[in-house]
Amino acid sequence: EDQVTQSPEALRLQEGESSSLNCSYTVSGLRGLFWYRQDPGKGPEFLFTLYSAGEEKEKERLKATLTKKESFLHITAPKPEDSATYLCAVQATGSNYKLTFGKGTLLTVNP
Amino acid sequence: DGGITQSPKYLFRKEGQNVTLSCEQNLNHDAMYWYRQDPGQGLRLIYYSQIVNDFQKGDIAEGYSVSREKKESFPLTVTSAQKNPTAFYLCASRDRVDSPLHFGNGTRLTVT
């Protein structure tokens, strides 16, 4: 059974204090790993897709990396507007439809 | 702008009543999904449809039903058989099997 574990469950940072969120996964084979941002009361917003170990994607203050067992979402010099829940999901090879989601990391950035 | 529209944003029902949540997309995506989100849990798949007039059960389909008569629309009915219907419901779509899901902004259903 595919599993996704995100850590920490919650993270509180000061503005400008860089850190990383972790997504550990167990799948028979990885078809794709997805990062989303979710604001309270809203649907998840797509950030990145990673397909193979060693791949990296960047967008503004966010950078996602992937190994064979985990993915990191690095946040450089965060701002209060980066506060949100960050979700990680994986899709296994052989699956045309199912994504398995982690429970998310609630990030709070204080000014 | 293309996107997914879920309505209503908030829905209140009495126990024992069926209720239908609307999901419409204008992204021309073939595949559509319904997820349920509860505090402290990951998104759980209720139903998905890869093509019009076809849909499959997800991990927690009991007490729910769907239809897919049009490409743009994938309504979800929460029946009285669903034991814990109060939750945040998310509709999503995608255009290819390995592309990211696009989500609507959800419907928060409260059953009392």
Tab-separated table of C-alpha atoms in Angstrom, chain A:
chain	number	residue	atom	x	y	z
A	1	GLU	CA	0.000	0.000	0.000
A	2	ASP	CA	1.270	3.428	-0.948
A	3	GLN	CA	2.103	5.682	2.010
A	4	VAL	CA	3.004	9.325	2.372
A	5	THR	CA	4.235	10.869	5.617
A	6	GLN	CA	4.803	14.588	5.975
A	7	SER	CA	6.849	16.214	8.714
A	8	PRO	CA	6.667	18.256	10.752
A	9	GLU	CA	2.914	18.478	11.234
A	10	ALA	CA	3.276	22.172	12.008
A	11	LEU	CA	6.134	24.631	11.619
A	12	ARG	CA	6.364	28.176	12.878
A	13	LEU	CA	9.022	30.451	11.361
A	14	GLN	CA	10.029	34.058	11.651
A	15	GLU	CA	9.971	36.069	8.451
A	16	GLY	CA	13.261	35.473	6.644
A	17	GLU	CA	14.030	32.232	8.518
A	18	SER	CA	14.634	29.533	5.890
A	19	SER	CA	13.595	25.929	6.500
A	20	SER	CA	12.475	22.700	4.830
A	21	LEU	CA	9.386	20.516	4.848
A	22	ASN	CA	9.711	16.767	4.398
A	23	CYS	CA	7.600	14.266	2.473
A	24	SER	CA	8.604	10.622	2.883
A	25	TYR	CA	6.921	8.116	0.632
A	26	THR	CA	6.612	4.389	0.049
A	27	VAL	CA	5.419	3.235	-3.349
A	28	SER	CA	6.187	0.250	-5.538
A	29	GLY	CA	7.387	2.642	-8.220
A	30	LEU	CA	7.010	6.405	-8.491
A	31	ARG	CA	5.113	7.873	-11.380
A	32	GLY	CA	5.048	11.373	-9.973
A	33	LEU	CA	5.232	13.379	-6.744
A	34	PHE	CA	3.117	16.507	-6.386
A	35	TRP	CA	3.334	19.470	-4.020
A	36	TYR	CA	0.317	21.639	-3.292
A	37	ARG	CA	-0.358	24.698	-1.174
A	38	GLN	CA	-3.712	25.002	0.576
A	39	ASP	CA	-5.058	28.150	2.203
A	40	PRO	CA	-7.805	27.872	4.852
A	41	GLY	CA	-11.210	27.173	3.329
A	42	LYS	CA	-9.777	26.856	-0.194
A	43	GLY	CA	-8.873	24.023	-2.518
A	44	PRO	CA	-5.234	22.954	-2.922
A	45	GLU	CA	-3.196	24.965	-5.402
A	46	PHE	CA	-0.651	23.096	-7.489
A	47	LEU	CA	3.012	23.992	-6.965
A	48	PHE	CA	5.314	21.342	-8.451
A	49	THR	CA	5.519	17.921	-10.034
A	50	LEU	CA	8.678	15.810	-9.669
A	51	TYR	CA	9.117	12.628	-11.648
A	52	SER	CA	12.555	11.196	-10.934
A	53	ALA	CA	15.214	11.200	-8.237
A	54	GLY	CA	17.570	14.143	-8.511
A	55	GLU	CA	14.978	16.400	-10.091
A	56	GLU	CA	14.534	19.918	-8.696
A	57	LYS	CA	11.917	22.605	-9.364
A	58	GLU	CA	11.870	26.223	-8.195
A	59	LYS	CA	9.257	28.916	-7.930
A	60	GLU	CA	9.974	32.191	-6.172
A	61	ARG	CA	10.996	31.304	-2.579
A	62	LEU	CA	10.145	27.604	-2.962
A	63	LYS	CA	12.343	24.793	-4.195
A	64	ALA	CA	11.294	21.149	-4.359
A	65	THR	CA	13.746	18.268	-4.521
A	66	LEU	CA	13.303	14.527	-4.877
A	67	THR	CA	15.197	11.418	-3.824
A	68	LYS	CA	14.158	7.780	-4.067
A	69	LYS	CA	12.556	7.899	-0.619
A	70	GLU	CA	11.582	11.492	0.073
A	71	SER	CA	11.006	14.968	-1.191
A	72	PHE	CA	11.853	18.274	0.421
A	73	LEU	CA	10.167	21.612	-0.011
A	74	HIS	CA	12.748	24.256	0.823
A	75	ILE	CA	11.464	27.698	1.722
A	76	THR	CA	14.036	30.465	1.469
A	77	ALA	CA	13.506	33.727	3.354
A	78	PRO	CA	9.777	33.120	3.853
A	79	LYS	CA	7.222	35.883	4.089
A	80	PRO	CA	3.953	35.905	6.057
A	81	GLU	CA	2.046	35.285	2.814
A	82	ASP	CA	3.762	31.900	2.565
A	83	SER	CA	1.706	30.771	5.558
A	84	ALA	CA	-0.465	27.845	4.446
A	85	THR	CA	-0.764	24.077	4.623
A	86	TYR	CA	1.566	22.307	2.205
A	87	LEU	CA	0.413	18.955	0.866
A	88	CYS	CA	2.437	16.220	-0.769
A	89	ALA	CA	0.945	13.465	-2.942
A	90	VAL	CA	2.359	10.533	-4.881
A	91	GLN	CA	1.139	8.548	-7.834
A	92	ALA	CA	2.489	5.042	-8.296
A	93	THR	CA	3.489	3.468	-11.562
A	94	GLY	CA	0.715	1.231	-12.780
A	95	SER	CA	-1.898	3.613	-11.403
A	96	ASN	CA	-3.715	5.772	-13.912
A	97	TYR	CA	-5.813	7.580	-11.399
A	98	LYS	CA	-4.951	7.340	-7.733
A	99	LEU	CA	-2.941	9.905	-5.840
A	100	THR	CA	-2.077	9.202	-2.206
A	101	PHE	CA	-1.906	12.342	-0.097
A	102	GLY	CA	-0.022	13.088	3.091
A	103	LYS	CA	-1.703	14.895	5.965
A	104	GLY	CA	0.138	18.112	5.263
A	105	THR	CA	2.417	20.551	7.081
A	106	LEU	CA	0.869	23.705	8.489
A	107	LEU	CA	3.380	26.514	8.000
A	108	THR	CA	3.037	29.779	9.873
A	109	VAL	CA	5.410	32.640	9.100
A	110	ASN	CA	5.382	35.442	11.643
A	111	PRO	CA	6.317	39.017	10.641
